[in-house]
PDB file of C-alpha atoms in Angstrom:
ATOM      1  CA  UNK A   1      69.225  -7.533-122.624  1.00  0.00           C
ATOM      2  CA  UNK A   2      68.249 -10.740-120.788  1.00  0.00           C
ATOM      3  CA  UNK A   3      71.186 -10.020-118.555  1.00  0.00           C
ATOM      4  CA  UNK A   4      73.722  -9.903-121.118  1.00  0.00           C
ATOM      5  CA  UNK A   5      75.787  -6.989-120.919  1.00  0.00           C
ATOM      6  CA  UNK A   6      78.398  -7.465-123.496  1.00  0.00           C
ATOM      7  CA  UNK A   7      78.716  -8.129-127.390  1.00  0.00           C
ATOM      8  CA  UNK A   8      81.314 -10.244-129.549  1.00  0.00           C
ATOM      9  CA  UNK A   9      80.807  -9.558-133.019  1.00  0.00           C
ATOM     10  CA  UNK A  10      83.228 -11.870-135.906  1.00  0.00           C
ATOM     11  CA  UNK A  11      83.493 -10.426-139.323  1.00  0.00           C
ATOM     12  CA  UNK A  12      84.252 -12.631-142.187  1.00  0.00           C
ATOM     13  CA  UNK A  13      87.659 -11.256-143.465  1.00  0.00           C
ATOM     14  CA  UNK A  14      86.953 -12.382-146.842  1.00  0.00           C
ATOM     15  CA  UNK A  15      83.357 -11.422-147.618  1.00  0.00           C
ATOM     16  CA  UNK A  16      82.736  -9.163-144.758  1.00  0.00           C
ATOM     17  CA  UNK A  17      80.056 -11.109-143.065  1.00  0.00           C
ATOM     18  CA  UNK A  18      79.166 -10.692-139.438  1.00  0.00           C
ATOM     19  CA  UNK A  19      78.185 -12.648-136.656  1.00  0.00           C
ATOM     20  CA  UNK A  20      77.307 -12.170-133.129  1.00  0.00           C
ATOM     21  CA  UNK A  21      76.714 -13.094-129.617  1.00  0.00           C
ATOM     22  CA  UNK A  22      76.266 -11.296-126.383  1.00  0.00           C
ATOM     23  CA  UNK A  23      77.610 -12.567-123.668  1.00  0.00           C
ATOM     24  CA  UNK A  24      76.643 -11.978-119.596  1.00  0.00           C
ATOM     25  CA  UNK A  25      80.154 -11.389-119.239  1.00  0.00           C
ATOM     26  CA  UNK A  26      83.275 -11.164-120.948  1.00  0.00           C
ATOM     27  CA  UNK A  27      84.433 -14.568-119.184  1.00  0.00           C
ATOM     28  CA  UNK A  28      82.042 -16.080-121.915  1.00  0.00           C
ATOM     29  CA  UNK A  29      84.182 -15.097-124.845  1.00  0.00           C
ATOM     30  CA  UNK A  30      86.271 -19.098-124.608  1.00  0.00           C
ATOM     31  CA  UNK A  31      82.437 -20.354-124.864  1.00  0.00           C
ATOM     32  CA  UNK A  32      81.240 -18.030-127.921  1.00  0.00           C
ATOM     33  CA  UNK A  33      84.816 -18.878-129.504  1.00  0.00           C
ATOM     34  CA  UNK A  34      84.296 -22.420-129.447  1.00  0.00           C
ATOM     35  CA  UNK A  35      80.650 -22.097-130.735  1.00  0.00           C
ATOM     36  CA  UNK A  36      81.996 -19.928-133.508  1.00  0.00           C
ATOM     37  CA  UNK A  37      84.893 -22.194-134.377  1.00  0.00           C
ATOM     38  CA  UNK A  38      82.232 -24.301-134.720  1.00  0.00           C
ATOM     39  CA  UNK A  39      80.039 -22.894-137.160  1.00  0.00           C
ATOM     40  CA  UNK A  40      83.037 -22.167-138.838  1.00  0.00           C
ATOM     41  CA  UNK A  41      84.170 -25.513-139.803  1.00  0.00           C
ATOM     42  CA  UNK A  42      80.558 -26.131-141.127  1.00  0.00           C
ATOM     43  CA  UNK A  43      79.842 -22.944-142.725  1.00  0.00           C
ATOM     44  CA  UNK A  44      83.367 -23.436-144.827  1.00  0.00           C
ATOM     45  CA  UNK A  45      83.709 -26.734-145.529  1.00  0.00           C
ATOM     46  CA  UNK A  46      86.281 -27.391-147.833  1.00  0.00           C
ATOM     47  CA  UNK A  47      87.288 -23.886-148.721  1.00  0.00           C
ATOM     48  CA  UNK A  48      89.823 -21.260-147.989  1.00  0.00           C
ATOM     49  CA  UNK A  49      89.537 -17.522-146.274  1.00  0.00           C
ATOM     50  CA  UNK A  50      90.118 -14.986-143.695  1.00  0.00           C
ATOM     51  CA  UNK A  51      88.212 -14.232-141.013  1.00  0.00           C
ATOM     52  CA  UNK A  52      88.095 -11.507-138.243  1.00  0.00           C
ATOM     53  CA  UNK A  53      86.714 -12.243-134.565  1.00  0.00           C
ATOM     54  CA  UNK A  54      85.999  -9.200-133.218  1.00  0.00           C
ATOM     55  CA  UNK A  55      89.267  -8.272-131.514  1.00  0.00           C
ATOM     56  CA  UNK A  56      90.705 -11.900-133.822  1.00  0.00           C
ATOM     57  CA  UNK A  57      92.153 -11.905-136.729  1.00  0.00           C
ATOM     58  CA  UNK A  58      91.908 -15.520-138.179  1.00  0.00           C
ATOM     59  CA  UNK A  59      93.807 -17.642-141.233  1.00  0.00           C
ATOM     60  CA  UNK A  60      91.865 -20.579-142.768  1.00  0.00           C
ATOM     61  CA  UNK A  61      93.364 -23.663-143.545  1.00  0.00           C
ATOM     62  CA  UNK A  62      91.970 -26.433-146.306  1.00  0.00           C
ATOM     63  CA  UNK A  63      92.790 -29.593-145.082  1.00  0.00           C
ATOM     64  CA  UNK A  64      91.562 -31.038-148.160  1.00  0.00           C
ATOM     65  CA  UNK A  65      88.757 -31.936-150.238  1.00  0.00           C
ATOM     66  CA  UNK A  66      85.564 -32.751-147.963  1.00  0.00           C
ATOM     67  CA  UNK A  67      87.799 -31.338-145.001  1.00  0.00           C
ATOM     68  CA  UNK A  68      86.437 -29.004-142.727  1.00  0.00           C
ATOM     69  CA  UNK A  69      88.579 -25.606-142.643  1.00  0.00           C
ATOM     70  CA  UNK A  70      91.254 -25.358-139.345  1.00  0.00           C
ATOM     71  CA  UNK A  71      92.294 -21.955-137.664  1.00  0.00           C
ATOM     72  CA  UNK A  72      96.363 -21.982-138.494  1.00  0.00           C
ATOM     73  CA  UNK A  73      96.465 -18.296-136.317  1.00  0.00           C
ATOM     74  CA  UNK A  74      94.351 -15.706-134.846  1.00  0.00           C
ATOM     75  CA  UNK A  75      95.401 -12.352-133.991  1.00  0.00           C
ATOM     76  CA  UNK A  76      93.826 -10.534-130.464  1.00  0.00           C
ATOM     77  CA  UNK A  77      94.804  -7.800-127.818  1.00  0.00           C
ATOM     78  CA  UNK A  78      95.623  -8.665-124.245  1.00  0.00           C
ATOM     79  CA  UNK A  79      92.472  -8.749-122.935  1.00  0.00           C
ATOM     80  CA  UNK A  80      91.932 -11.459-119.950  1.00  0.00           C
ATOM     81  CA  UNK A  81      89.104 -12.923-121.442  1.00  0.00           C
ATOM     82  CA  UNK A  82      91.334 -13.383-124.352  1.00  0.00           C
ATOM     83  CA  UNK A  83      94.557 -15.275-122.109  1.00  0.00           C
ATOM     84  CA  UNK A  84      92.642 -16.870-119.979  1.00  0.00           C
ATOM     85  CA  UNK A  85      94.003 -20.533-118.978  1.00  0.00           C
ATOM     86  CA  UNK A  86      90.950 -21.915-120.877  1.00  0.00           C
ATOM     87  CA  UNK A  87      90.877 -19.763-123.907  1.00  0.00           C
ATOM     88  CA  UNK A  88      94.534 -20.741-124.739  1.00  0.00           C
ATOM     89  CA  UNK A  89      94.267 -24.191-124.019  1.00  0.00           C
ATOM     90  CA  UNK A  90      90.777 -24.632-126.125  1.00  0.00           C
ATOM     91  CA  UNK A  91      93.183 -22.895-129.143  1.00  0.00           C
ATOM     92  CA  UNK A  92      95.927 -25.441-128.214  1.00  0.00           C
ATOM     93  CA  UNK A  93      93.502 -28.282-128.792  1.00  0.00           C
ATOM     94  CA  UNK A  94      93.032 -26.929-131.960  1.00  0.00           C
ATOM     95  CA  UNK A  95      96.296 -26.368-133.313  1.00  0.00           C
ATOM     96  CA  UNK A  96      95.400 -22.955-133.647  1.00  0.00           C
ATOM     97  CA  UNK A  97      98.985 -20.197-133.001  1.00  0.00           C
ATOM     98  CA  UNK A  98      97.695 -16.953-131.014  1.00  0.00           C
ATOM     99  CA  UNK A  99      99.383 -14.235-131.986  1.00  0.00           C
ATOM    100  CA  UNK A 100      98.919 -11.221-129.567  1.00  0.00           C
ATOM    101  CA  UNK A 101      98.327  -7.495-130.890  1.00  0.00           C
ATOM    102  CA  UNK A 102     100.475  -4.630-128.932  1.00  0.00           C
ATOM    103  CA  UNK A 103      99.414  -3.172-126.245  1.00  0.00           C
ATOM    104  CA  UNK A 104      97.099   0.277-127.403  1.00  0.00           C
ATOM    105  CA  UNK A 105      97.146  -0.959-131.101  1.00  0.00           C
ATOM    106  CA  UNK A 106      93.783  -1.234-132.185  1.00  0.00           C
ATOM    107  CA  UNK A 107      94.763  -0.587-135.505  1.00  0.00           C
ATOM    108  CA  UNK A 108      96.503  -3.633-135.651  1.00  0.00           C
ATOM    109  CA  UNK A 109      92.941  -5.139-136.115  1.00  0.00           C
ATOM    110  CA  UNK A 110      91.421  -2.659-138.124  1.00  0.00           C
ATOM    111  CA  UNK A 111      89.012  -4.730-139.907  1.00  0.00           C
ATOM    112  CA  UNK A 112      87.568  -5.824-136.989  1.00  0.00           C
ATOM    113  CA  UNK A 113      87.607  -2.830-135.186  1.00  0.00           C
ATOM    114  CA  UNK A 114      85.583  -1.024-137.545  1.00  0.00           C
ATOM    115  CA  UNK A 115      82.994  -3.144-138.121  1.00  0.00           C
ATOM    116  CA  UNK A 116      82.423  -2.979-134.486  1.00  0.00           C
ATOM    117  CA  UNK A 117      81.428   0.470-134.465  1.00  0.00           C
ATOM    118  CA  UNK A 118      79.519   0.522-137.925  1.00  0.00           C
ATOM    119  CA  UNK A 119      77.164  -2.326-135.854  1.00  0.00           C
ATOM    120  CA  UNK A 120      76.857  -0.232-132.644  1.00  0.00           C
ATOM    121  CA  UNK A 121      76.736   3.005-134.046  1.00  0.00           C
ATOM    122  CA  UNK A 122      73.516   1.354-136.588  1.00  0.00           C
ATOM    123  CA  UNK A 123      72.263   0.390-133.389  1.00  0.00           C
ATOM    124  CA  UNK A 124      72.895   2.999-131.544  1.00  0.00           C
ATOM    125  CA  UNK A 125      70.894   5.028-134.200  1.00  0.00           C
ATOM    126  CA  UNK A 126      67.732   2.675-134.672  1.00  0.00           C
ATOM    127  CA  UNK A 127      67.057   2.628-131.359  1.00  0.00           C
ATOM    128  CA  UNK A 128      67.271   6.033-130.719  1.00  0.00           C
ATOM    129  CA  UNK A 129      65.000   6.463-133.833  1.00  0.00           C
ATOM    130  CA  UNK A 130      62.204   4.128-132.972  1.00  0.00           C
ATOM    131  CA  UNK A 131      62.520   5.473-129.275  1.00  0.00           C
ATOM    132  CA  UNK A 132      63.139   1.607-128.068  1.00  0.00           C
ATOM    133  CA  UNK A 133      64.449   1.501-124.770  1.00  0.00           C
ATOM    134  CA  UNK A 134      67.630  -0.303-123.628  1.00  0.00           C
ATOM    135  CA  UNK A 135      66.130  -3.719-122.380  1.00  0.00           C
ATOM    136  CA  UNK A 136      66.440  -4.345-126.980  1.00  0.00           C
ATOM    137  CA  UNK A 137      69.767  -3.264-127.448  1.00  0.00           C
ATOM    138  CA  UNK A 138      70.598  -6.935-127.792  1.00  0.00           C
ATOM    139  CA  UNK A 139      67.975  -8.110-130.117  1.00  0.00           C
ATOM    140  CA  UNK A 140      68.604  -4.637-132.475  1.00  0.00           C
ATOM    141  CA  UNK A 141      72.515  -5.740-132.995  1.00  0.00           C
ATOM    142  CA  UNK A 142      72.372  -9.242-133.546  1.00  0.00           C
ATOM    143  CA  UNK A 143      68.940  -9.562-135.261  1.00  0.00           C
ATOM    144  CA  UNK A 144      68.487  -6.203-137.269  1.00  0.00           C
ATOM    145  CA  UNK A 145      72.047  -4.527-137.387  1.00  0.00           C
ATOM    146  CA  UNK A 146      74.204  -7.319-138.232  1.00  0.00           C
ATOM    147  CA  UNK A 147      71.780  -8.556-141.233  1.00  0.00           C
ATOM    148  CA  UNK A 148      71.497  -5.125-142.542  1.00  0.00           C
ATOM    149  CA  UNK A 149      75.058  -5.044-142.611  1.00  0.00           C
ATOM    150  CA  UNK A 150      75.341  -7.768-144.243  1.00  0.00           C
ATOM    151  CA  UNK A 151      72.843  -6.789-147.052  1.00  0.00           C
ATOM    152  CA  UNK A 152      75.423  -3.687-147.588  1.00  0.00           C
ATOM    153  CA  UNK A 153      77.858  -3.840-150.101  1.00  0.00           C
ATOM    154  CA  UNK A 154      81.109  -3.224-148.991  1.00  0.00           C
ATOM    155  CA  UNK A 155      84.840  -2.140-150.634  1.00  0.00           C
ATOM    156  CA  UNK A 156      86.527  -5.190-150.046  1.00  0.00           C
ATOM    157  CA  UNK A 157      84.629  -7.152-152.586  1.00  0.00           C
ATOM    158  CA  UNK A 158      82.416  -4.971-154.320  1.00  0.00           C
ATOM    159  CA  UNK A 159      79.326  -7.044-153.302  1.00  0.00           C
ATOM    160  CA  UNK A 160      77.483  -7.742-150.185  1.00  0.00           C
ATOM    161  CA  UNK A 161      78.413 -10.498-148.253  1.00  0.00           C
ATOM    162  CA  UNK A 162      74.314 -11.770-148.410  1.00  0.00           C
ATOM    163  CA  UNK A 163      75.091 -12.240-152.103  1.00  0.00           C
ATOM    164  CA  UNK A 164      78.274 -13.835-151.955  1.00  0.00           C
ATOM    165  CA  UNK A 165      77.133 -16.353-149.028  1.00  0.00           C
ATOM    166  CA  UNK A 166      73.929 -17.440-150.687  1.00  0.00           C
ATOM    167  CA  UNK A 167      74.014 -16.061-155.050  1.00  0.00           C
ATOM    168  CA  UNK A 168      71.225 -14.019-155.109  1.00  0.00           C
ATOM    169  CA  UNK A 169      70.744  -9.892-153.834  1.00  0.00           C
ATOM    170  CA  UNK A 170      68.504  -9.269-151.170  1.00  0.00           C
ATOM    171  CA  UNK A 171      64.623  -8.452-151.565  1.00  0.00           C
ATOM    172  CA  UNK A 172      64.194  -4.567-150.747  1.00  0.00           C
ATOM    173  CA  UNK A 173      60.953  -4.794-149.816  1.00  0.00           C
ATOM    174  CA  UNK A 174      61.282  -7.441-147.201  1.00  0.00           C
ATOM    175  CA  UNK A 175      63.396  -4.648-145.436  1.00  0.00           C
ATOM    176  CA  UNK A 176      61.773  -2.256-142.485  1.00  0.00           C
ATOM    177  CA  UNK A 177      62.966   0.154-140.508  1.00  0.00           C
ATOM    178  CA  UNK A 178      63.618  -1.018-136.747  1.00  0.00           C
ATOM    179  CA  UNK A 179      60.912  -0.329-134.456  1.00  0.00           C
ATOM    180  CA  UNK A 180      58.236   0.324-137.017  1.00  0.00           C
ATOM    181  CA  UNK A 181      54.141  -0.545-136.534  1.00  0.00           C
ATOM    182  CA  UNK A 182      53.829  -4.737-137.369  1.00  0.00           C
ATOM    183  CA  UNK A 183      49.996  -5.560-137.788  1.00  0.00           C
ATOM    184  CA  UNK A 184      50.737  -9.951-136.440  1.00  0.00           C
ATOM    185  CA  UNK A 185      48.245 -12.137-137.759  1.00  0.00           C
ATOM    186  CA  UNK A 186      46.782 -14.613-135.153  1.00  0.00           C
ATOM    187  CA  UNK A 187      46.314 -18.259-136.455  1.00  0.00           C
ATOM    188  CA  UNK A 188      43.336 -19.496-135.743  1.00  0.00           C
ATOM    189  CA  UNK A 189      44.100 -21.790-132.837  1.00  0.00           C
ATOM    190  CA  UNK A 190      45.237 -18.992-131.053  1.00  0.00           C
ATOM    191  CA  UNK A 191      41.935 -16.688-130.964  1.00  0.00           C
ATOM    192  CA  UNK A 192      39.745 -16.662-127.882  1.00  0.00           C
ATOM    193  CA  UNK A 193      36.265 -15.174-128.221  1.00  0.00           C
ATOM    194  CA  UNK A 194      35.086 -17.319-130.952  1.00  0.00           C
ATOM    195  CA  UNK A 195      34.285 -15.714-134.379  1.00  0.00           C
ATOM    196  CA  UNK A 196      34.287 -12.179-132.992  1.00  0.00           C
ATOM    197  CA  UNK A 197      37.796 -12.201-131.867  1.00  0.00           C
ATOM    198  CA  UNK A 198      40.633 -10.147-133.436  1.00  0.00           C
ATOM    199  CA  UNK A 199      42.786 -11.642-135.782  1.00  0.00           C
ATOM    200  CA  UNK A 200      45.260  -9.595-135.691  1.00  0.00           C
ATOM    201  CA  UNK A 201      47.498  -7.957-132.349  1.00  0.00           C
ATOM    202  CA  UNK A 202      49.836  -5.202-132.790  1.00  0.00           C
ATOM    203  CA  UNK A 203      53.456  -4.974-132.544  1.00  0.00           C
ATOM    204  CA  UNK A 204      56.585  -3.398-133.188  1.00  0.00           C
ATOM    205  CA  UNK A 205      59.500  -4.614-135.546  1.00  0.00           C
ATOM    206  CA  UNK A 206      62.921  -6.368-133.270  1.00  0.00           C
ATOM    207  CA  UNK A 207      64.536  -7.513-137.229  1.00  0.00           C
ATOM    208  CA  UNK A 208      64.809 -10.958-138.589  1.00  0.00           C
ATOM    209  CA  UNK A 209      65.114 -14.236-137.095  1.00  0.00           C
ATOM    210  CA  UNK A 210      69.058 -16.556-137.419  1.00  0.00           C
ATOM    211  CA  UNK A 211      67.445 -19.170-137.824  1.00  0.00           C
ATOM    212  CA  UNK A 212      65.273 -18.897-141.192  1.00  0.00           C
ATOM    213  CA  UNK A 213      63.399 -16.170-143.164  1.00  0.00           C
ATOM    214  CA  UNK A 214      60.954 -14.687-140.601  1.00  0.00           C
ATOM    215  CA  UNK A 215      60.362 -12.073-138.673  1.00  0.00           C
ATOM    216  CA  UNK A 216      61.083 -11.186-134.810  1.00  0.00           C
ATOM    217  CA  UNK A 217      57.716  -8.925-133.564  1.00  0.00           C
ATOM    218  CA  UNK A 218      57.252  -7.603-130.503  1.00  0.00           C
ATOM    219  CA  UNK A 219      53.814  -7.331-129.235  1.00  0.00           C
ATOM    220  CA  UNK A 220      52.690  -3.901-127.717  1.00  0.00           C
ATOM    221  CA  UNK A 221      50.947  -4.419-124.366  1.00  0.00           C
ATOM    222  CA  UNK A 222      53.115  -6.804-122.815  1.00  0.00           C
ATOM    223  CA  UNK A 223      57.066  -6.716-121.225  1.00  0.00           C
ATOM    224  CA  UNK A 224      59.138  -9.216-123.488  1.00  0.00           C
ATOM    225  CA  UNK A 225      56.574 -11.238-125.595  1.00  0.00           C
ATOM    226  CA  UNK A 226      57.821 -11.855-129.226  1.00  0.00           C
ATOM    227  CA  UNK A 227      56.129 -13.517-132.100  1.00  0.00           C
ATOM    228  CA  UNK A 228      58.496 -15.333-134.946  1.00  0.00           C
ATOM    229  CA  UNK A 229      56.607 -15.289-138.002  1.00  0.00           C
ATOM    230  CA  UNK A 230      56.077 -14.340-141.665  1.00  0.00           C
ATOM    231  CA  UNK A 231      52.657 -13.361-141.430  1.00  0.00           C
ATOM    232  CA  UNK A 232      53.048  -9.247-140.567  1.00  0.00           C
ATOM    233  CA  UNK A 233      51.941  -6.462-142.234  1.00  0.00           C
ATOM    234  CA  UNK A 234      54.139  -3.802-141.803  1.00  0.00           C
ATOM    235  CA  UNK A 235      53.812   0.745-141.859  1.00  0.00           C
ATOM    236  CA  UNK A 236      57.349   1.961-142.076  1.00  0.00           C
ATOM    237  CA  UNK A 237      56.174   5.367-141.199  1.00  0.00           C
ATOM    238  CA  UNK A 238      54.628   4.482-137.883  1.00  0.00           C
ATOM    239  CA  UNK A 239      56.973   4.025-134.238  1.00  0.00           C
ATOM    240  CA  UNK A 240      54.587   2.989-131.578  1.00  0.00           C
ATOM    241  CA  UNK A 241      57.681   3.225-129.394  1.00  0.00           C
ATOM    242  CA  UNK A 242      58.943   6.712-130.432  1.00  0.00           C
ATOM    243  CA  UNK A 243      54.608   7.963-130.303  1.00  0.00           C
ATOM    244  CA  UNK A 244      54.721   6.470-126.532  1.00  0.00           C
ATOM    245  CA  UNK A 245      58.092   8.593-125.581  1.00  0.00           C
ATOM    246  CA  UNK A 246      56.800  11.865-126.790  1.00  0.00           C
ATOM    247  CA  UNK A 247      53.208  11.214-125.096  1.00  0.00           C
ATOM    248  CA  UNK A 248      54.581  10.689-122.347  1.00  0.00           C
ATOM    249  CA  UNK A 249      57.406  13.583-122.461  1.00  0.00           C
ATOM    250  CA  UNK A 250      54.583  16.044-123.421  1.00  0.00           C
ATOM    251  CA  UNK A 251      51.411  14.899-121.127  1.00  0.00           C
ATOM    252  CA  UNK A 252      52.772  12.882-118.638  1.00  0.00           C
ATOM    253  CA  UNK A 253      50.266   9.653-119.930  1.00  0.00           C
ATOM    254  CA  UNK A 254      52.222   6.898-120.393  1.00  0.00           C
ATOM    255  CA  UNK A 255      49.744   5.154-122.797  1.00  0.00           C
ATOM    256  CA  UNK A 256      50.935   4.992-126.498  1.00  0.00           C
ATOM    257  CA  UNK A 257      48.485   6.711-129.166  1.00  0.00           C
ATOM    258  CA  UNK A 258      46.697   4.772-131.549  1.00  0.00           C
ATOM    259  CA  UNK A 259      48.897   4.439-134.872  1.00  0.00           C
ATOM    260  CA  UNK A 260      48.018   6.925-137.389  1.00  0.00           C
ATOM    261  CA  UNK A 261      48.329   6.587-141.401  1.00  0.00           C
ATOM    262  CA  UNK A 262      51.639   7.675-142.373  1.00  0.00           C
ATOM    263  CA  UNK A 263      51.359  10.341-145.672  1.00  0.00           C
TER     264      UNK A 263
END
């Protein structure tokens, strides 16, 4: 997915949130640490927790009222992205102990480990459901997998970790199925043709944007064009995707049918 090949995913130890990044190579893990370090000390400001980085398994520190949180230890495996010169000296910096995992112990990390393959396994799933092909695998994990994951509730804490990040449950019905039909509204400084032309394109469902509450659309007829925006209409019952695979399978056309009216 735009070259990327490989996925970091961090799990909040305490509420079991998740948060990703895919990286072009696993050389980019020091750079995705330091971004999540990052959000962490703004995202916990003044509070206390545990979190898990994928293959890490972090302790928060309060430094006080108004403090930002530090990392006092993180747990990972011996992976070279993970002992690289620059990864340990960025935790150095930081005052941040590593604390390596034995060698074939992935269930030293448990936490961490599982919440991996819940996320690619969902992923895995949708886009074999929607008939998406590869080039989304990105865009499905960190913008429809982890979100929905973190709208489920979960043992730990008996809650989802939506509702304990933000006080209120999620709104069912602003959930779709990945890869379903998305009817896009065009604004009106967008239309060419005057008063005759559509307002409306169609597109397929990618998830929900990081950044606030809208959606991610792709729109059918081109290679990577996606819309951001909350003004969709959406048919859970319809995969423009999945219709296009079995066309093709069957007839040889690769043109997608129209979408019918689910019943």
């Amino acid at each position: 997915w735009q070259g990327d090949h490989h996925a970091l995913i961090c799990t909040d130890g305490a509420i079991r949130e998740h948060w990703g990044e895919v990286l072009a190579s696993k050389g980019h893990a020091a750079e995705a640490w330091q971004r999540y370090s990052a959000w962490l000390k703004t995202q916990w400001r003044g509070c206390e927790g545990r979190v898990v980085f994928r293959m890490f398994h972090l302790d928060l520190g309060d430094e006080g009222a108004g403090g930002a949180p530090s990392v006092r230890v993180v747990r990972l495996d011996n992976g070279g992205e993970f002992t690289s010169a620059q990864f340990k000296d960025f935790l150095a910096r930081e005052g941040t102990v590593a604390q390596y995992t034995s060698p074939y112990t992935p269930e030293h990390n448990g936490v961490a480990e599982r919440a991996n393959r819940a996320a690619f396994e969902m992923c895995r799933t949708a886009m074999l459901q929607s008939g998406a092909d590869s080039r989304w695998w990105g865009v499905c994990l960190l913008n429809y997998c982890l979100p929905t994951l973190n709208m489920c509730e979960n043992q730990a804490t008996g809650s989802s970790a939506y509702f304990d990040r933000r006080g209120v449950a999620p709104s069912i019905r602003d959930l779709h199925p990945f890869g379903c039909y998305a009817s896009i509204h065009v604004p009106f400084a967008r239309r060419v043709g005057g008063k005759l032309a559509p307002r409306s394109e169609d597109g397929v469902f990618l998830g929900y944007a990081r950044d606030g509450d809208r959606y991610l659309v792709h729109v059918l007829g081109t290679v990577r064009a996606v819309r951001t925006t909350r003004d969709v209409v959406f048919n859970d019952t319809v995969f423009p995707w999945a219709g296009a695979s079995s066309s093709s399978a069957s007839s040889g056309d690769a043109g997608p049918p129209p979408p019918a009216a689910g019943g």
